[in-house]
Short mmCIF file of C-alpha atoms in Angstrom, two decimals:
data_model
loop_
_atom_site.label_atom_id
_atom_site.label_comp_id
_atom_site.label_asym_id
_atom_site.label_seq_id
_atom_site.Cartn_x
_atom_site.Cartn_y
_atom_site.Cartn_z
CA MET O 1 -27.97 46.21 -0.58
CA LYS O 2 -29.49 43.38 1.13
CA GLN O 3 -29.15 40.86 -1.50
CA PHE O 4 -25.36 41.83 -1.64
CA ARG O 5 -25.03 41.06 2.10
CA GLU O 6 -26.87 37.75 1.83
CA THR O 7 -24.42 36.64 -1.21
CA LYS O 8 -21.45 37.76 1.04
CA LYS O 9 -22.84 35.75 3.45
CA ASN O 10 -23.64 32.88 1.59
CA SER O 11 -19.99 32.92 -0.17
CA ILE O 12 -18.53 33.16 3.37
CA ASP O 13 -20.37 30.32 4.63
CA ARG O 14 -19.19 28.26 1.51
CA GLY O 15 -15.98 28.82 2.30
CA ASN O 16 -16.24 28.12 6.15
CA ASP O 17 -17.74 24.62 4.79
CA GLU O 18 -14.90 23.79 2.28
CA ARG O 19 -12.31 24.85 5.00
CA SER O 20 -13.78 22.49 7.58
CA VAL O 21 -14.22 19.55 4.96
CA ARG O 22 -10.49 20.10 4.28
CA LYS O 23 -9.35 20.20 7.89
CA LYS O 24 -11.41 16.94 8.20
CA ARG O 25 -9.59 15.23 5.41
CA ASN O 26 -6.30 16.71 6.51
CA TYR O 27 -6.92 14.73 9.96
CA THR O 28 -7.58 11.58 7.86
CA PHE O 29 -4.39 11.94 6.13
CA ILE O 30 -2.63 12.74 9.87
CA LYS O 31 -4.00 9.83 11.41
CA GLY O 32 -2.72 7.34 8.80
CA CYS O 33 0.37 8.80 9.15
CA VAL O 34 0.65 8.50 12.98
CA ILE O 35 -0.88 4.77 12.72
CA THR O 36 1.93 3.88 10.02
CA GLY O 37 4.76 5.66 11.78
CA ILE O 38 4.17 3.75 14.85
CA ILE O 39 4.42 0.61 13.08
CA LEU O 40 7.45 1.55 10.95
CA THR O 41 9.02 2.68 14.37
CA LEU O 42 8.57 -0.53 15.95
CA THR O 43 9.59 -2.31 12.70
CA LEU O 44 12.76 -0.01 12.72
CA ILE O 45 13.53 -0.85 16.55
CA GLY O 46 12.83 -4.52 15.76
CA PHE O 47 16.11 -4.53 13.46
CA PHE O 48 18.14 -3.67 16.24
CA TYR O 49 16.41 -4.74 19.75
CA THR O 50 13.71 -7.28 20.47
CA PRO O 51 12.92 -8.08 24.00
CA TYR O 52 13.80 -11.84 23.44
CA ASP O 53 15.37 -13.67 20.43
CA PRO O 54 12.60 -14.30 18.12
CA GLU O 55 13.78 -17.49 16.95
CA LYS O 56 14.71 -18.89 20.79
CA MET O 57 12.37 -21.71 22.06
CA ASP O 58 11.56 -22.28 25.57
CA ALA O 59 9.48 -25.27 26.51
CA SER O 60 8.40 -23.67 30.05
CA SER O 61 6.90 -20.69 28.28
CA LYS O 62 4.94 -22.65 25.87
CA LEU O 63 1.61 -20.88 25.07
CA ALA O 64 2.32 -18.72 27.98
CA GLY O 65 -0.53 -16.10 28.27
CA ILE O 66 -0.13 -12.13 28.27
CA SER O 67 1.90 -10.68 31.24
CA LEU O 68 4.42 -7.97 32.04
CA THR O 69 7.27 -9.98 30.72
CA HIS O 70 5.23 -11.10 27.31
CA ILE O 71 3.27 -8.60 26.66
CA MET O 72 1.63 -10.49 23.71
CA GLY O 73 2.08 -13.88 25.23
CA CYS O 74 4.03 -16.72 23.81
CA ASP O 75 3.78 -19.39 21.01
CA ASN O 76 3.50 -22.91 20.80
CA PHE O 77 7.31 -23.08 20.79
CA GLY O 78 7.46 -20.64 23.74
CA ARG O 79 8.71 -17.80 21.75
CA ASP O 80 7.79 -14.48 22.42
CA ILE O 81 4.91 -13.21 20.14
CA PHE O 82 5.62 -9.54 20.59
CA SER O 83 9.74 -10.01 19.58
CA ARG O 84 8.29 -12.23 16.36
CA VAL O 85 5.81 -9.57 15.54
CA LEU O 86 8.59 -6.81 15.50
CA LYS O 87 10.58 -9.35 13.31
CA GLY O 88 7.50 -10.24 11.25
CA CYS O 89 6.52 -6.76 10.58
CA SER O 90 10.02 -6.11 8.83
CA THR O 91 9.66 -9.16 6.31
CA THR O 92 5.85 -8.22 5.44
CA LEU O 93 6.76 -4.61 4.58
CA ALA O 94 9.83 -5.58 2.82
CA VAL O 95 7.43 -8.26 0.66
CA ALA O 96 4.97 -5.17 0.40
CA GLY O 97 7.89 -2.55 -0.35
CA GLY O 98 9.12 -4.81 -3.02
CA THR O 99 5.65 -5.47 -4.70
CA VAL O 100 4.69 -1.85 -4.75
CA PHE O 101 8.28 -0.95 -6.29
CA ILE O 102 7.93 -3.58 -9.21
CA GLY O 103 4.25 -2.68 -9.79
CA THR O 104 4.72 1.10 -9.80
CA PHE O 105 7.96 1.06 -11.91
CA PHE O 106 6.69 -1.00 -14.67
CA GLY O 107 2.95 0.38 -14.22
CA LEU O 108 4.22 3.90 -14.65
CA LEU O 109 6.32 3.13 -17.78
CA ILE O 110 3.59 1.20 -19.40
CA GLY O 111 0.96 3.41 -18.57
CA ALA O 112 2.98 6.65 -19.55
CA PHE O 113 3.72 5.29 -22.81
CA THR O 114 0.51 4.00 -23.75
CA GLY O 115 -1.64 6.96 -22.12
CA TYR O 116 0.80 9.52 -23.92
CA PHE O 117 1.41 7.95 -27.42
CA SER O 118 -1.87 5.71 -27.87
CA GLY O 119 -1.77 3.84 -31.24
CA MET O 120 -0.99 0.36 -31.88
CA ILE O 121 1.47 0.35 -28.72
CA ASP O 122 -1.32 1.45 -26.55
CA GLU O 123 -3.76 -1.61 -28.11
CA ILE O 124 -1.10 -4.20 -27.75
CA LEU O 125 -0.18 -3.43 -24.27
CA MET O 126 -3.44 -2.67 -22.83
CA ARG O 127 -4.91 -5.90 -24.17
CA ILE O 128 -2.29 -7.78 -22.29
CA MET O 129 -2.85 -5.57 -19.37
CA ASP O 130 -6.60 -6.39 -19.60
CA ALA O 131 -6.17 -10.17 -19.84
CA LEU O 132 -4.12 -10.03 -16.61
CA PHE O 133 -6.32 -7.54 -15.08
CA ALA O 134 -9.18 -9.84 -15.79
CA PHE O 135 -7.90 -12.56 -12.79
CA PRO O 136 -8.02 -11.33 -9.20
CA SER O 137 -4.64 -10.23 -8.04
CA LEU O 138 -4.48 -12.91 -5.39
CA LEU O 139 -5.21 -15.75 -7.80
CA LEU O 140 -2.67 -14.33 -10.49
CA ALA O 141 0.04 -14.40 -7.95
CA LEU O 142 -0.92 -17.86 -6.87
CA VAL O 143 0.14 -18.83 -10.61
CA PHE O 144 3.42 -17.09 -10.59
CA VAL O 145 4.18 -18.66 -7.00
CA SER O 146 3.33 -22.25 -8.58
CA LEU O 147 5.87 -21.31 -11.31
CA LEU O 148 8.61 -19.52 -9.38
CA GLY O 149 8.60 -21.50 -6.27
CA SER O 150 7.64 -20.22 -2.50
CA GLY O 151 9.91 -18.11 -0.73
CA LYS O 152 10.26 -14.27 0.07
CA TYR O 153 11.78 -13.25 -3.22
CA GLN O 154 9.39 -15.48 -5.43
CA VAL O 155 6.62 -13.99 -3.52
CA ILE O 156 7.60 -10.06 -4.19
CA ILE O 157 8.17 -11.01 -7.92
CA ALA O 158 4.95 -12.97 -8.20
CA LEU O 159 2.88 -10.07 -6.29
CA GLY O 160 4.78 -7.21 -8.34
CA ILE O 161 3.76 -8.80 -11.61
CA ALA O 162 0.33 -9.41 -10.47
CA PHE O 163 0.12 -5.76 -9.48
CA ILE O 164 1.37 -4.02 -12.90
CA PRO O 165 -1.82 -4.06 -14.49
CA SER O 166 -3.58 -2.07 -12.01
CA PHE O 167 -1.18 0.42 -11.55
CA SER O 168 -0.45 0.81 -15.53
CA ARG O 169 -4.46 1.30 -15.93
CA ILE O 170 -4.65 4.28 -13.45
CA VAL O 171 -1.54 5.88 -14.91
CA ARG O 172 -2.73 5.53 -18.51
CA SER O 173 -6.16 7.28 -17.60
CA GLU O 174 -4.23 10.16 -15.93
CA TYR O 175 -1.71 10.83 -19.06
CA MET O 176 -4.71 10.57 -21.43
CA ARG O 177 -6.38 13.24 -19.46
CA ASN O 178 -3.47 15.65 -19.11
CA ARG O 179 -1.81 15.25 -22.52
CA LYS O 180 -4.81 17.51 -23.91
CA LEU O 181 -4.25 20.29 -21.19
CA ASP O 182 -2.78 23.73 -22.15
CA TYR O 183 0.54 23.05 -20.10
CA VAL O 184 1.26 20.04 -22.09
CA LYS O 185 0.60 22.04 -25.55
CA SER O 186 2.68 24.68 -24.41
CA ALA O 187 5.68 22.43 -23.64
CA ARG O 188 5.29 21.12 -27.09
CA LEU O 189 5.35 24.51 -28.63
CA ALA O 190 8.42 25.31 -26.83
CA GLY O 191 10.19 22.17 -28.06
CA ALA O 192 10.13 19.87 -25.36
CA SER O 193 10.97 16.29 -26.12
CA HIS O 194 8.42 13.55 -25.59
CA LEU O 195 10.19 12.27 -22.76
CA ARG O 196 10.55 15.51 -20.86
CA ILE O 197 6.96 16.04 -21.24
CA MET O 198 6.01 12.65 -20.06
CA PHE O 199 8.38 12.80 -16.99
CA VAL O 200 9.14 16.41 -16.17
CA HIS O 201 5.61 18.01 -16.96
CA ILE O 202 3.15 15.31 -16.59
CA LEU O 203 4.53 12.93 -13.88
CA PRO O 204 4.38 15.82 -11.12
CA ASN O 205 0.86 16.69 -12.30
CA ILE O 206 -0.17 13.09 -11.27
CA ARG O 207 1.84 12.51 -8.18
CA ARG O 208 -1.08 12.81 -5.91
CA VAL O 209 -3.21 10.32 -7.74
CA LEU O 210 0.03 7.89 -7.91
CA LEU O 211 0.80 8.38 -4.16
CA ALA O 212 -2.87 7.50 -3.31
CA SER O 213 -2.20 4.12 -5.64
CA VAL O 214 0.98 3.42 -4.12
CA MET O 215 -0.80 3.45 -0.40
CA ILE O 216 -3.46 1.16 -1.73
CA GLY O 217 -0.99 -1.13 -3.64
CA PHE O 218 0.98 -1.37 0.11
CA ASN O 219 -2.45 -2.03 1.67
CA ASN O 220 -3.26 -4.82 -1.04
CA ALA O 221 0.09 -6.01 -0.95
CA VAL O 222 0.13 -6.60 3.01
CA LEU O 223 -3.13 -8.53 2.46
CA ALA O 224 -1.99 -10.63 -0.34
CA GLU O 225 1.36 -11.39 1.36
CA ALA O 226 -0.57 -12.58 4.48
CA GLY O 227 -2.99 -14.49 2.43
CA LEU O 228 -0.45 -16.27 0.27
CA THR O 229 1.74 -17.19 3.56
CA TYR O 230 -1.21 -18.04 5.42
CA LEU O 231 -2.18 -20.64 2.66
CA GLY O 232 1.50 -22.11 2.79
CA ILE O 233 3.17 -20.69 -0.58
CA GLY O 234 4.65 -17.48 0.55
CA VAL O 235 7.36 -16.95 2.74
CA GLN O 236 8.75 -19.95 4.56
CA PRO O 237 10.39 -20.45 7.66
CA PRO O 238 12.86 -19.48 9.35
CA ASP O 239 11.62 -15.97 7.91
CA ALA O 240 8.92 -14.73 10.13
CA SER O 241 6.24 -13.18 8.66
CA LEU O 242 3.00 -12.10 10.05
CA GLY O 243 1.11 -14.41 7.56
CA GLU O 244 3.01 -17.13 8.51
CA MET O 245 2.32 -16.50 12.38
CA LEU O 246 -1.19 -16.29 11.79
CA SER O 247 -1.53 -19.42 9.88
CA SER O 248 0.43 -20.91 12.73
CA ALA O 249 -2.03 -19.48 15.51
CA GLN O 250 -5.11 -20.85 13.68
CA THR O 251 -4.49 -24.31 15.65
CA TYR O 252 -4.93 -22.52 19.00
CA LEU O 253 -7.61 -19.99 18.56
CA PHE O 254 -9.30 -21.14 21.60
CA SER O 255 -6.76 -22.58 23.71
CA ALA O 256 -4.58 -19.46 23.19
CA PRO O 257 -6.29 -16.76 21.67
CA TRP O 258 -3.58 -14.12 22.33
CA TYR O 259 -1.50 -15.73 19.84
CA ALA O 260 -3.94 -14.62 16.73
CA LEU O 261 -5.09 -11.81 18.28
CA GLY O 262 -1.58 -10.00 18.47
CA THR O 263 -0.59 -10.78 14.97
CA GLY O 264 -4.06 -10.35 13.56
CA PHE O 265 -4.29 -6.93 15.49
CA THR O 266 -0.96 -5.63 14.02
CA ILE O 267 -2.17 -6.40 10.48
CA ILE O 268 -5.48 -4.43 10.86
CA LEU O 269 -3.15 -1.44 12.30
CA MET O 270 -0.89 -1.65 9.43
CA ILE O 271 -3.73 -1.99 6.79
CA LEU O 272 -5.74 0.81 8.59
CA GLY O 273 -2.74 3.12 8.75
CA PHE O 274 -2.31 2.93 4.69
CA SER O 275 -5.92 3.10 4.05
CA LEU O 276 -6.31 6.34 5.94
CA MET O 277 -3.11 7.61 4.08
CA ALA O 278 -4.50 6.90 0.89
CA GLU O 279 -8.32 8.24 1.53
CA GLY O 280 -6.27 11.65 2.86
CA LEU O 281 -4.61 11.90 -0.35
CA GLN O 282 -7.58 11.14 -2.69
CA GLN O 283 -9.91 13.52 -0.81
CA ASN O 284 -7.13 16.58 -0.41
#
């Protein structure tokens, strides 16, 4: 009887520990959603309203510091930094969204077919993916940007192509694992087609891994866009982006540190939000 009570107590303690860990993980995801939601809300507001015209220059406000009228100060042309951050967020998120869409769409197709069918198709496509994956994403994007030219849409295409190998490898491994499970065998016995099994049966079962990969992809795309634009080969004026603003601010790090701090803090918040969401999805 005593042994039974101890066993029951241990099982209750384990259950409580699991619930506390799950609760902690949920908090991680919620914090990421809150931070990302704030950024997305401000970006949406920036489409319709900004305190000042982001492109209007004012010589009298050149490098003006933080104040009640300019909460992030002004840049070297007297433009309100907060207004430009709102505008830059939309450009950066548009580039990141387009990049992740291209990477996820083609990566999902390649990973699904290679992971499900294997054979010669798998060997050929994955050797190509391995060759692309051998290069860092930013370096690979640099190559494509040099071929396609600089600009917002060119950066989206270049980064999207560079992100395909990572997505395809993740999807392939999940499809290879799931195709051997009982629910897939049951679907085959029921007469389901290969396409139905791949995209109706298997795809919903890997959604958590795929969503976490998408969040990490957003994170990496924001960094890559900022990096390319910082180097001067990404998004070009008059399009305002966070990377372009950070590149312009480096000259005034000591004379006007608020120029870089406002933009840099926004990039950090954006990356932190996506990172926390990805961590919460992975651990849930």
